[in-house]
Amino acid sequence: MKIATFNVNGIKARYGAVSDWLREDAPDIAVLQEIKSTDEAFPREIAEEACYELHTHGQKGFNGVALLSKTPLEDVTRGLPGDDADEQARYIEGTAIGAGGAVRICGLYLPNGNPAPGPKYDYKLAWMARLEARARELLAAEEPFLMTGDFNVIPEDRDAARPEAWAKDALGLPETRRAWRRLLNLGLTDAFRARVQGPGHYSFWDYQAGAWSRNDGIRIDHFLLSPAVADRMTDCTIQTELRGREKPSDHVPVWLTLDA
DNA sequence: ATGGTCGTTTAACGA
């Protein structure tokens, strides 16, 4: 089973790119972020024409996440538990039933948090604490799961071309990295880092200042795997090539392959 | 130190 996460930066602007990607690369499950669309305005035919079941959790103009699956997902839920007043569409879960067993897919678009310090950074840290609580629940239930999406977290210096440029940014601040390590310390696996240790592997390049042409990137799109799912991983790769195409997103897909 | 680029929505705001 192949699962891909992709921050598309607007599903309408990326209609052609995402449509081509689904047909050519055919993930079994696609986890999308920043659809920037309401559920009603989402172009459903992008999924239907490529034979995907579609589940969206959108809002007008900003944020928004989606799950696309070749086979039906069970128990789809929307929103991250822990704050009933949170109106931002950043989280969706569904259970995939594969030959290797059931996996709970948690798709997320973690808050950017800039400027830091400030209320937006407070919201990011509170959101990360809620994500940790959700991970604890799933671990306690012994439910195999993965959390994937745009985490807006640069885990370590090797995950940025210029780490010094991010040291005081909400994506790279020590408190952000501590919250990330709390997730790892629960026993979750950073899938890409379990496969590749070296520097120079990124998933985002800013549109500005020729960041892509200078390979001035950061790795912020991740897969975190529960122990049972980590045991099933056979590969994890970044589809860097997509960033060089016409009218790209500023993020590229990250892929996870599980046995069966 | 500033501005540089996109997407959504149409004057800024978010990233």
PDB file of C-alpha atoms (C1' of nucleotides) in Angstrom:
ATOM      1  CA  MET A   1       0.000   0.000   0.000  1.00  0.00           C
ATOM      2  CA  LYS A   2       1.343   3.408  -1.041  1.00  0.00           C
ATOM      3  CA  ILE A   3       0.269   6.510   0.847  1.00  0.00           C
ATOM      4  CA  ALA A   4       1.252  10.038  -0.200  1.00  0.00           C
ATOM      5  CA  THR A   5       0.941  13.379   1.606  1.00  0.00           C
ATOM      6  CA  PHE A   6       0.797  16.572  -0.462  1.00  0.00           C
ATOM      7  CA  ASN A   7       0.260  20.216   0.530  1.00  0.00           C
ATOM      8  CA  VAL A   8      -1.278  21.381  -2.756  1.00  0.00           C
ATOM      9  CA  ASN A   9      -1.567  25.115  -1.865  1.00  0.00           C
ATOM     10  CA  GLY A  10      -5.035  25.567  -3.348  1.00  0.00           C
ATOM     11  CA  ILE A  11      -6.927  22.721  -5.078  1.00  0.00           C
ATOM     12  CA  LYS A  12      -8.344  25.017  -7.765  1.00  0.00           C
ATOM     13  CA  ALA A  13      -4.936  26.446  -8.703  1.00  0.00           C
ATOM     14  CA  ARG A  14      -3.456  22.930  -8.618  1.00  0.00           C
ATOM     15  CA  TYR A  15      -6.292  21.157 -10.438  1.00  0.00           C
ATOM     16  CA  GLY A  16      -4.170  20.044 -13.410  1.00  0.00           C
ATOM     17  CA  ALA A  17      -1.116  19.160 -11.345  1.00  0.00           C
ATOM     18  CA  VAL A  18      -3.071  17.069  -8.844  1.00  0.00           C
ATOM     19  CA  SER A  19      -5.181  15.407 -11.547  1.00  0.00           C
ATOM     20  CA  ASP A  20      -2.044  14.383 -13.483  1.00  0.00           C
ATOM     21  CA  TRP A  21      -0.327  13.255 -10.270  1.00  0.00           C
ATOM     22  CA  LEU A  22      -3.209  10.983  -9.216  1.00  0.00           C
ATOM     23  CA  ARG A  23      -3.350   9.352 -12.656  1.00  0.00           C
ATOM     24  CA  GLU A  24       0.404   8.979 -13.187  1.00  0.00           C
ATOM     25  CA  ASP A  25       1.616   8.091  -9.682  1.00  0.00           C
ATOM     26  CA  ALA A  26      -1.599   6.548  -8.352  1.00  0.00           C
ATOM     27  CA  PRO A  27      -1.232   6.500  -4.569  1.00  0.00           C
ATOM     28  CA  ASP A  28      -3.641   4.123  -2.855  1.00  0.00           C
ATOM     29  CA  ILE A  29      -4.347   6.949  -0.418  1.00  0.00           C
ATOM     30  CA  ALA A  30      -3.630  10.669  -0.942  1.00  0.00           C
ATOM     31  CA  VAL A  31      -3.623  12.966   2.092  1.00  0.00           C
ATOM     32  CA  LEU A  32      -4.013  16.596   0.995  1.00  0.00           C
ATOM     33  CA  GLN A  33      -3.515  19.878   2.855  1.00  0.00           C
ATOM     34  CA  GLU A  34      -4.268  23.514   2.088  1.00  0.00           C
ATOM     35  CA  ILE A  35      -7.130  22.735  -0.273  1.00  0.00           C
ATOM     36  CA  LYS A  36      -8.271  26.341   0.441  1.00  0.00           C
ATOM     37  CA  SER A  37     -11.812  25.366  -0.451  1.00  0.00           C
ATOM     38  CA  THR A  38     -15.141  24.674   1.194  1.00  0.00           C
ATOM     39  CA  ASP A  39     -16.452  21.113   0.958  1.00  0.00           C
ATOM     40  CA  GLU A  40     -19.109  22.351  -1.484  1.00  0.00           C
ATOM     41  CA  ALA A  41     -16.634  24.123  -3.799  1.00  0.00           C
ATOM     42  CA  PHE A  42     -14.110  21.255  -3.926  1.00  0.00           C
ATOM     43  CA  PRO A  43     -13.910  19.956  -7.523  1.00  0.00           C
ATOM     44  CA  ARG A  44     -15.052  16.418  -6.763  1.00  0.00           C
ATOM     45  CA  GLU A  45     -14.422  15.208 -10.329  1.00  0.00           C
ATOM     46  CA  ILE A  46     -10.671  15.400  -9.673  1.00  0.00           C
ATOM     47  CA  ALA A  47     -11.159  12.378  -7.410  1.00  0.00           C
ATOM     48  CA  GLU A  48     -13.972  10.688  -9.318  1.00  0.00           C
ATOM     49  CA  GLU A  49     -12.185  10.705 -12.676  1.00  0.00           C
ATOM     50  CA  ALA A  50      -9.175   8.981 -11.105  1.00  0.00           C
ATOM     51  CA  CYS A  51     -11.418   6.516  -9.198  1.00  0.00           C
ATOM     52  CA  TYR A  52     -10.897   7.826  -5.665  1.00  0.00           C
ATOM     53  CA  GLU A  53     -13.345   8.053  -2.804  1.00  0.00           C
ATOM     54  CA  LEU A  54     -13.187  11.657  -1.487  1.00  0.00           C
ATOM     55  CA  HIS A  55     -13.497  12.994   2.063  1.00  0.00           C
ATOM     56  CA  THR A  56     -12.952  16.721   2.629  1.00  0.00           C
ATOM     57  CA  HIS A  57     -12.770  18.953   5.676  1.00  0.00           C
ATOM     58  CA  GLY A  58     -12.627  22.427   4.191  1.00  0.00           C
ATOM     59  CA  GLN A  59     -13.260  26.073   4.906  1.00  0.00           C
ATOM     60  CA  LYS A  60     -13.447  29.208   2.793  1.00  0.00           C
ATOM     61  CA  GLY A  61     -10.157  30.645   1.597  1.00  0.00           C
ATOM     62  CA  PHE A  62      -7.669  29.033   3.969  1.00  0.00           C
ATOM     63  CA  ASN A  63      -6.509  25.707   5.396  1.00  0.00           C
ATOM     64  CA  GLY A  64      -8.579  22.620   4.560  1.00  0.00           C
ATOM     65  CA  VAL A  65      -7.591  18.944   4.375  1.00  0.00           C
ATOM     66  CA  ALA A  66      -8.779  15.917   2.388  1.00  0.00           C
ATOM     67  CA  LEU A  67      -8.426  12.140   2.183  1.00  0.00           C
ATOM     68  CA  LEU A  68      -8.618  10.393  -1.195  1.00  0.00           C
ATOM     69  CA  SER A  69      -8.668   6.608  -1.269  1.00  0.00           C
ATOM     70  CA  LYS A  70      -8.878   3.927  -3.947  1.00  0.00           C
ATOM     71  CA  THR A  71     -10.732   1.676  -1.491  1.00  0.00           C
ATOM     72  CA  PRO A  72     -13.389   2.793   1.000  1.00  0.00           C
ATOM     73  CA  LEU A  73     -12.267   4.371   4.282  1.00  0.00           C
ATOM     74  CA  GLU A  74     -14.119   3.562   7.493  1.00  0.00           C
ATOM     75  CA  ASP A  75     -15.038   5.830  10.424  1.00  0.00           C
ATOM     76  CA  VAL A  76     -14.005   9.145   8.868  1.00  0.00           C
ATOM     77  CA  THR A  77     -13.894  11.929  11.484  1.00  0.00           C
ATOM     78  CA  ARG A  78     -13.153  15.643  11.108  1.00  0.00           C
ATOM     79  CA  GLY A  79     -11.371  18.007  13.481  1.00  0.00           C
ATOM     80  CA  LEU A  80      -8.660  17.487  16.104  1.00  0.00           C
ATOM     81  CA  PRO A  81     -10.158  16.737  19.543  1.00  0.00           C
ATOM     82  CA  GLY A  82      -9.422  18.935  22.524  1.00  0.00           C
ATOM     83  CA  ASP A  83     -10.868  22.374  21.683  1.00  0.00           C
ATOM     84  CA  ASP A  84     -14.514  22.696  20.674  1.00  0.00           C
ATOM     85  CA  ALA A  85     -13.990  26.394  19.902  1.00  0.00           C
ATOM     86  CA  ASP A  86     -11.339  25.663  17.225  1.00  0.00           C
ATOM     87  CA  GLU A  87     -12.941  26.540  13.868  1.00  0.00           C
ATOM     88  CA  GLN A  88      -9.902  25.937  11.646  1.00  0.00           C
ATOM     89  CA  ALA A  89     -10.139  22.972   9.229  1.00  0.00           C
ATOM     90  CA  ARG A  90      -6.817  21.223   9.789  1.00  0.00           C
ATOM     91  CA  TYR A  91      -7.451  17.587  10.683  1.00  0.00           C
ATOM     92  CA  ILE A  92      -9.193  14.476   9.316  1.00  0.00           C
ATOM     93  CA  GLU A  93      -8.983  10.764  10.169  1.00  0.00           C
ATOM     94  CA  GLY A  94     -10.109   7.605   8.435  1.00  0.00           C
ATOM     95  CA  THR A  95      -9.325   3.892   8.682  1.00  0.00           C
ATOM     96  CA  ALA A  96      -7.873   2.097   5.673  1.00  0.00           C
ATOM     97  CA  ILE A  97      -8.325  -1.660   5.427  1.00  0.00           C
ATOM     98  CA  GLY A  98      -5.427  -3.214   3.535  1.00  0.00           C
ATOM     99  CA  ALA A  99      -4.195  -6.748   3.050  1.00  0.00           C
ATOM    100  CA  GLY A 100      -1.757  -6.119   5.912  1.00  0.00           C
ATOM    101  CA  GLY A 101      -4.512  -5.000   8.277  1.00  0.00           C
ATOM    102  CA  ALA A 102      -6.273  -1.810   9.327  1.00  0.00           C
ATOM    103  CA  VAL A 103      -4.394   1.493   9.641  1.00  0.00           C
ATOM    104  CA  ARG A 104      -5.852   4.696  11.058  1.00  0.00           C
ATOM    105  CA  ILE A 105      -4.795   7.534   8.710  1.00  0.00           C
ATOM    106  CA  CYS A 106      -4.545  10.911  10.484  1.00  0.00           C
ATOM    107  CA  GLY A 107      -4.205  13.776   7.966  1.00  0.00           C
ATOM    108  CA  LEU A 108      -3.100  17.102   9.405  1.00  0.00           C
ATOM    109  CA  TYR A 109      -2.175  20.667   8.543  1.00  0.00           C
ATOM    110  CA  LEU A 110      -0.373  21.918  11.629  1.00  0.00           C
ATOM    111  CA  PRO A 111      -0.530  25.706  12.244  1.00  0.00           C
ATOM    112  CA  ASN A 112       2.371  27.763  10.868  1.00  0.00           C
ATOM    113  CA  GLY A 113       2.609  29.779  14.078  1.00  0.00           C
ATOM    114  CA  ASN A 114       4.309  32.937  12.823  1.00  0.00           C
ATOM    115  CA  PRO A 115       4.902  35.490  14.096  1.00  0.00           C
ATOM    116  CA  ALA A 116       6.509  34.022  17.214  1.00  0.00           C
ATOM    117  CA  PRO A 117       6.074  34.878  19.972  1.00  0.00           C
ATOM    118  CA  GLY A 118       2.406  35.819  19.814  1.00  0.00           C
ATOM    119  CA  PRO A 119      -1.127  34.375  19.784  1.00  0.00           C
ATOM    120  CA  LYS A 120      -0.546  32.460  16.551  1.00  0.00           C
ATOM    121  CA  TYR A 121       2.466  30.702  18.090  1.00  0.00           C
ATOM    122  CA  ASP A 122       0.479  29.954  21.259  1.00  0.00           C
ATOM    123  CA  TYR A 123      -2.192  28.353  19.038  1.00  0.00           C
ATOM    124  CA  LYS A 124       0.475  26.230  17.301  1.00  0.00           C
ATOM    125  CA  LEU A 125       1.891  24.902  20.581  1.00  0.00           C
ATOM    126  CA  ALA A 126      -1.600  24.215  21.956  1.00  0.00           C
ATOM    127  CA  TRP A 127      -2.451  22.381  18.716  1.00  0.00           C
ATOM    128  CA  MET A 128       0.698  20.248  19.049  1.00  0.00           C
ATOM    129  CA  ALA A 129      -0.267  19.367  22.619  1.00  0.00           C
ATOM    130  CA  ARG A 130      -3.703  18.277  21.367  1.00  0.00           C
ATOM    131  CA  LEU A 131      -2.018  16.175  18.643  1.00  0.00           C
ATOM    132  CA  GLU A 132       0.152  14.509  21.299  1.00  0.00           C
ATOM    133  CA  ALA A 133      -2.971  13.754  23.343  1.00  0.00           C
ATOM    134  CA  ARG A 134      -4.628  12.189  20.288  1.00  0.00           C
ATOM    135  CA  ALA A 135      -1.524  10.058  19.650  1.00  0.00           C
ATOM    136  CA  ARG A 136      -1.609   8.889  23.278  1.00  0.00           C
ATOM    137  CA  GLU A 137      -5.257   7.864  22.849  1.00  0.00           C
ATOM    138  CA  LEU A 138      -4.540   5.829  19.728  1.00  0.00           C
ATOM    139  CA  LEU A 139      -1.517   4.175  21.348  1.00  0.00           C
ATOM    140  CA  ALA A 140      -3.560   3.313  24.439  1.00  0.00           C
ATOM    141  CA  ALA A 141      -6.223   1.770  22.184  1.00  0.00           C
ATOM    142  CA  GLU A 142      -3.462  -0.237  20.455  1.00  0.00           C
ATOM    143  CA  GLU A 143      -4.775   0.988  17.130  1.00  0.00           C
ATOM    144  CA  PRO A 144      -2.142   0.936  14.334  1.00  0.00           C
ATOM    145  CA  PHE A 145      -1.955   4.499  12.985  1.00  0.00           C
ATOM    146  CA  LEU A 146       0.064   7.084  11.155  1.00  0.00           C
ATOM    147  CA  MET A 147      -0.009  10.858  11.327  1.00  0.00           C
ATOM    148  CA  THR A 148       0.931  12.625   8.113  1.00  0.00           C
ATOM    149  CA  GLY A 149       0.762  16.030   6.512  1.00  0.00           C
ATOM    150  CA  ASP A 150       2.326  19.473   6.673  1.00  0.00           C
ATOM    151  CA  PHE A 151       3.643  19.641  10.245  1.00  0.00           C
ATOM    152  CA  ASN A 152       5.231  23.092   9.811  1.00  0.00           C
ATOM    153  CA  VAL A 153       8.095  21.714  11.928  1.00  0.00           C
ATOM    154  CA  ILE A 154      11.781  21.584  10.943  1.00  0.00           C
ATOM    155  CA  PRO A 155      12.818  18.754  13.278  1.00  0.00           C
ATOM    156  CA  GLU A 156      16.601  19.305  13.226  1.00  0.00           C
ATOM    157  CA  ASP A 157      19.259  21.503  11.628  1.00  0.00           C
ATOM    158  CA  ARG A 158      19.936  18.844   8.963  1.00  0.00           C
ATOM    159  CA  ASP A 159      16.351  19.397   7.754  1.00  0.00           C
ATOM    160  CA  ALA A 160      17.099  22.923   6.451  1.00  0.00           C
ATOM    161  CA  ALA A 161      19.549  24.247   3.866  1.00  0.00           C
ATOM    162  CA  ARG A 162      20.097  27.317   6.078  1.00  0.00           C
ATOM    163  CA  PRO A 163      19.123  26.319   9.626  1.00  0.00           C
ATOM    164  CA  GLU A 164      20.274  29.664  11.028  1.00  0.00           C
ATOM    165  CA  ALA A 165      17.560  31.401   8.992  1.00  0.00           C
ATOM    166  CA  TRP A 166      14.878  29.417  10.874  1.00  0.00           C
ATOM    167  CA  ALA A 167      16.291  29.497  14.410  1.00  0.00           C
ATOM    168  CA  LYS A 168      13.847  32.213  15.530  1.00  0.00           C
ATOM    169  CA  ASP A 169      11.006  31.179  13.201  1.00  0.00           C
ATOM    170  CA  ALA A 170       7.931  29.316  14.461  1.00  0.00           C
ATOM    171  CA  LEU A 171       8.949  26.333  12.261  1.00  0.00           C
ATOM    172  CA  GLY A 172      12.365  25.942  13.876  1.00  0.00           C
ATOM    173  CA  LEU A 173      12.203  27.403  17.398  1.00  0.00           C
ATOM    174  CA  PRO A 174      13.473  25.170  20.223  1.00  0.00           C
ATOM    175  CA  GLU A 175       9.979  24.970  21.764  1.00  0.00           C
ATOM    176  CA  THR A 176       8.583  23.736  18.419  1.00  0.00           C
ATOM    177  CA  ARG A 177      11.290  21.073  18.228  1.00  0.00           C
ATOM    178  CA  ARG A 178      10.638  20.028  21.820  1.00  0.00           C
ATOM    179  CA  ALA A 179       6.966  19.478  21.001  1.00  0.00           C
ATOM    180  CA  TRP A 180       8.017  17.382  17.977  1.00  0.00           C
ATOM    181  CA  ARG A 181      10.368  15.287  20.119  1.00  0.00           C
ATOM    182  CA  ARG A 182       7.559  14.660  22.597  1.00  0.00           C
ATOM    183  CA  LEU A 183       5.735  12.905  19.732  1.00  0.00           C
ATOM    184  CA  LEU A 184       8.824  10.828  18.907  1.00  0.00           C
ATOM    185  CA  ASN A 185       9.273  10.006  22.596  1.00  0.00           C
ATOM    186  CA  LEU A 186       5.837   8.376  22.638  1.00  0.00           C
ATOM    187  CA  GLY A 187       7.407   5.735  20.424  1.00  0.00           C
ATOM    188  CA  LEU A 188       6.454   7.174  17.034  1.00  0.00           C
ATOM    189  CA  THR A 189       8.851   6.866  14.085  1.00  0.00           C
ATOM    190  CA  ASP A 190       9.798   9.690  11.686  1.00  0.00           C
ATOM    191  CA  ALA A 191       9.479   7.456   8.623  1.00  0.00           C
ATOM    192  CA  PHE A 192      11.818   9.400   6.332  1.00  0.00           C
ATOM    193  CA  ARG A 193      14.584   9.626   8.947  1.00  0.00           C
ATOM    194  CA  ALA A 194      14.328   5.892   9.560  1.00  0.00           C
ATOM    195  CA  ARG A 195      15.390   5.451   5.924  1.00  0.00           C
ATOM    196  CA  VAL A 196      17.667   8.428   5.140  1.00  0.00           C
ATOM    197  CA  GLN A 197      20.070  10.082   7.594  1.00  0.00           C
ATOM    198  CA  GLY A 198      21.909  12.662   5.514  1.00  0.00           C
ATOM    199  CA  PRO A 199      21.212  16.383   5.000  1.00  0.00           C
ATOM    200  CA  GLY A 200      19.849  17.988   1.826  1.00  0.00           C
ATOM    201  CA  HIS A 201      16.382  16.378   1.721  1.00  0.00           C
ATOM    202  CA  TYR A 202      13.552  18.908   1.670  1.00  0.00           C
ATOM    203  CA  SER A 203       9.794  19.007   1.023  1.00  0.00           C
ATOM    204  CA  PHE A 204       9.200  22.786   0.770  1.00  0.00           C
ATOM    205  CA  TRP A 205      10.874  25.628  -1.097  1.00  0.00           C
ATOM    206  CA  ASP A 206       9.522  29.183  -0.826  1.00  0.00           C
ATOM    207  CA  TYR A 207       8.241  30.778  -4.027  1.00  0.00           C
ATOM    208  CA  GLN A 208      10.349  33.847  -3.230  1.00  0.00           C
ATOM    209  CA  ALA A 209      13.965  34.729  -3.877  1.00  0.00           C
ATOM    210  CA  GLY A 210      14.701  31.731  -6.120  1.00  0.00           C
ATOM    211  CA  ALA A 211      14.602  29.282  -3.217  1.00  0.00           C
ATOM    212  CA  TRP A 212      14.021  26.276  -5.510  1.00  0.00           C
ATOM    213  CA  SER A 213      16.802  27.163  -7.968  1.00  0.00           C
ATOM    214  CA  ARG A 214      19.222  27.514  -5.023  1.00  0.00           C
ATOM    215  CA  ASN A 215      17.829  24.371  -3.295  1.00  0.00           C
ATOM    216  CA  ASP A 216      17.128  26.544  -0.261  1.00  0.00           C
ATOM    217  CA  GLY A 217      14.533  24.188   1.211  1.00  0.00           C
ATOM    218  CA  ILE A 218      13.213  22.735   4.451  1.00  0.00           C
ATOM    219  CA  ARG A 219      11.749  19.339   5.391  1.00  0.00           C
ATOM    220  CA  ILE A 220       8.378  19.967   7.049  1.00  0.00           C
ATOM    221  CA  ASP A 221       6.054  17.342   5.494  1.00  0.00           C
ATOM    222  CA  HIS A 222       6.275  14.159   7.528  1.00  0.00           C
ATOM    223  CA  PHE A 223       4.994  10.685   8.348  1.00  0.00           C
ATOM    224  CA  LEU A 224       4.902   9.647  12.017  1.00  0.00           C
ATOM    225  CA  LEU A 225       4.256   5.929  12.444  1.00  0.00           C
ATOM    226  CA  SER A 226       2.987   3.934  15.394  1.00  0.00           C
ATOM    227  CA  PRO A 227       5.189   0.909  16.220  1.00  0.00           C
ATOM    228  CA  ALA A 228       3.037  -1.630  14.374  1.00  0.00           C
ATOM    229  CA  VAL A 229       2.971   0.537  11.237  1.00  0.00           C
ATOM    230  CA  ALA A 230       6.710   1.233  11.435  1.00  0.00           C
ATOM    231  CA  ASP A 231       7.251  -2.521  11.315  1.00  0.00           C
ATOM    232  CA  ARG A 232       5.324  -2.627   8.026  1.00  0.00           C
ATOM    233  CA  MET A 233       7.261   0.201   6.306  1.00  0.00           C
ATOM    234  CA  THR A 234       9.268  -0.811   3.256  1.00  0.00           C
ATOM    235  CA  ASP A 235      10.064   2.664   1.849  1.00  0.00           C
ATOM    236  CA  CYS A 236       9.686   6.425   2.366  1.00  0.00           C
ATOM    237  CA  THR A 237      10.656   8.930  -0.336  1.00  0.00           C
ATOM    238  CA  ILE A 238      10.275  12.598  -1.258  1.00  0.00           C
ATOM    239  CA  GLN A 239       9.010  13.353  -4.781  1.00  0.00           C
ATOM    240  CA  THR A 240      11.352  16.314  -5.300  1.00  0.00           C
ATOM    241  CA  GLU A 241      10.926  16.303  -9.080  1.00  0.00           C
ATOM    242  CA  LEU A 242       7.397  17.753  -8.863  1.00  0.00           C
ATOM    243  CA  ARG A 243       8.710  21.117  -7.607  1.00  0.00           C
ATOM    244  CA  GLY A 244      10.388  21.779 -10.970  1.00  0.00           C
ATOM    245  CA  ARG A 245       7.223  21.407 -13.063  1.00  0.00           C
ATOM    246  CA  GLU A 246       4.957  24.158 -14.409  1.00  0.00           C
ATOM    247  CA  LYS A 247       2.851  26.021 -11.825  1.00  0.00           C
ATOM    248  CA  PRO A 248       3.986  23.875  -8.877  1.00  0.00           C
ATOM    249  CA  SER A 249       2.882  23.909  -5.259  1.00  0.00           C
ATOM    250  CA  ASP A 250       5.588  25.204  -2.909  1.00  0.00           C
ATOM    251  CA  HIS A 251       5.510  21.710  -1.300  1.00  0.00           C
ATOM    252  CA  VAL A 252       6.177  18.322  -2.915  1.00  0.00           C
ATOM    253  CA  PRO A 253       4.592  14.942  -2.041  1.00  0.00           C
ATOM    254  CA  VAL A 254       6.155  12.546   0.445  1.00  0.00           C
ATOM    255  CA  TRP A 255       5.470   8.840  -0.059  1.00  0.00           C
ATOM    256  CA  LEU A 256       5.208   5.926   2.365  1.00  0.00           C
ATOM    257  CA  THR A 257       5.121   2.301   1.244  1.00  0.00           C
ATOM    258  CA  LEU A 258       3.748  -0.393   3.555  1.00  0.00           C
ATOM    259  CA  ASP A 259       3.950  -4.125   2.945  1.00  0.00           C
ATOM    260  CA  ALA A 260       0.735  -5.603   1.527  1.00  0.00           C
TER     261      ALA A 260
ATOM    262  C1'  DA B   1      17.071  46.345   6.349  1.00  0.00           C
ATOM    263  C1'  DT B   2      13.964  45.446   2.697  1.00  0.00           C
ATOM    264  C1'  DG B   3      11.678  42.917  -0.708  1.00  0.00           C
ATOM    265  C1'  DG B   4      11.167  39.133  -3.024  1.00  0.00           C
ATOM    266  C1'  DT B   5       6.120  35.149  -4.805  1.00  0.00           C
ATOM    267  C1'  DC B   6       1.961  32.886  -4.768  1.00  0.00           C
ATOM    268  C1'  DG B   7      -3.412  31.718  -3.744  1.00  0.00           C
ATOM    269  C1'  DT B   8      -7.728  33.270  -2.438  1.00  0.00           C
ATOM    270  C1'  DT B   9     -10.510  36.797  -3.265  1.00  0.00           C
ATOM    271  C1'  DT B  10     -10.714  41.302  -4.940  1.00  0.00           C
ATOM    272  C1'  DA B  11      -7.796  44.737  -0.424  1.00  0.00           C
ATOM    273  C1'  DA B  12      -5.554  42.483   2.279  1.00  0.00           C
ATOM    274  C1'  DC B  13      -4.081  38.303   4.637  1.00  0.00           C
ATOM    275  C1'  DG B  14      -1.703  34.000   5.127  1.00  0.00           C
ATOM    276  C1'  DA B  15       2.324  31.473   4.105  1.00  0.00           C
TER     277       DA B  15
END
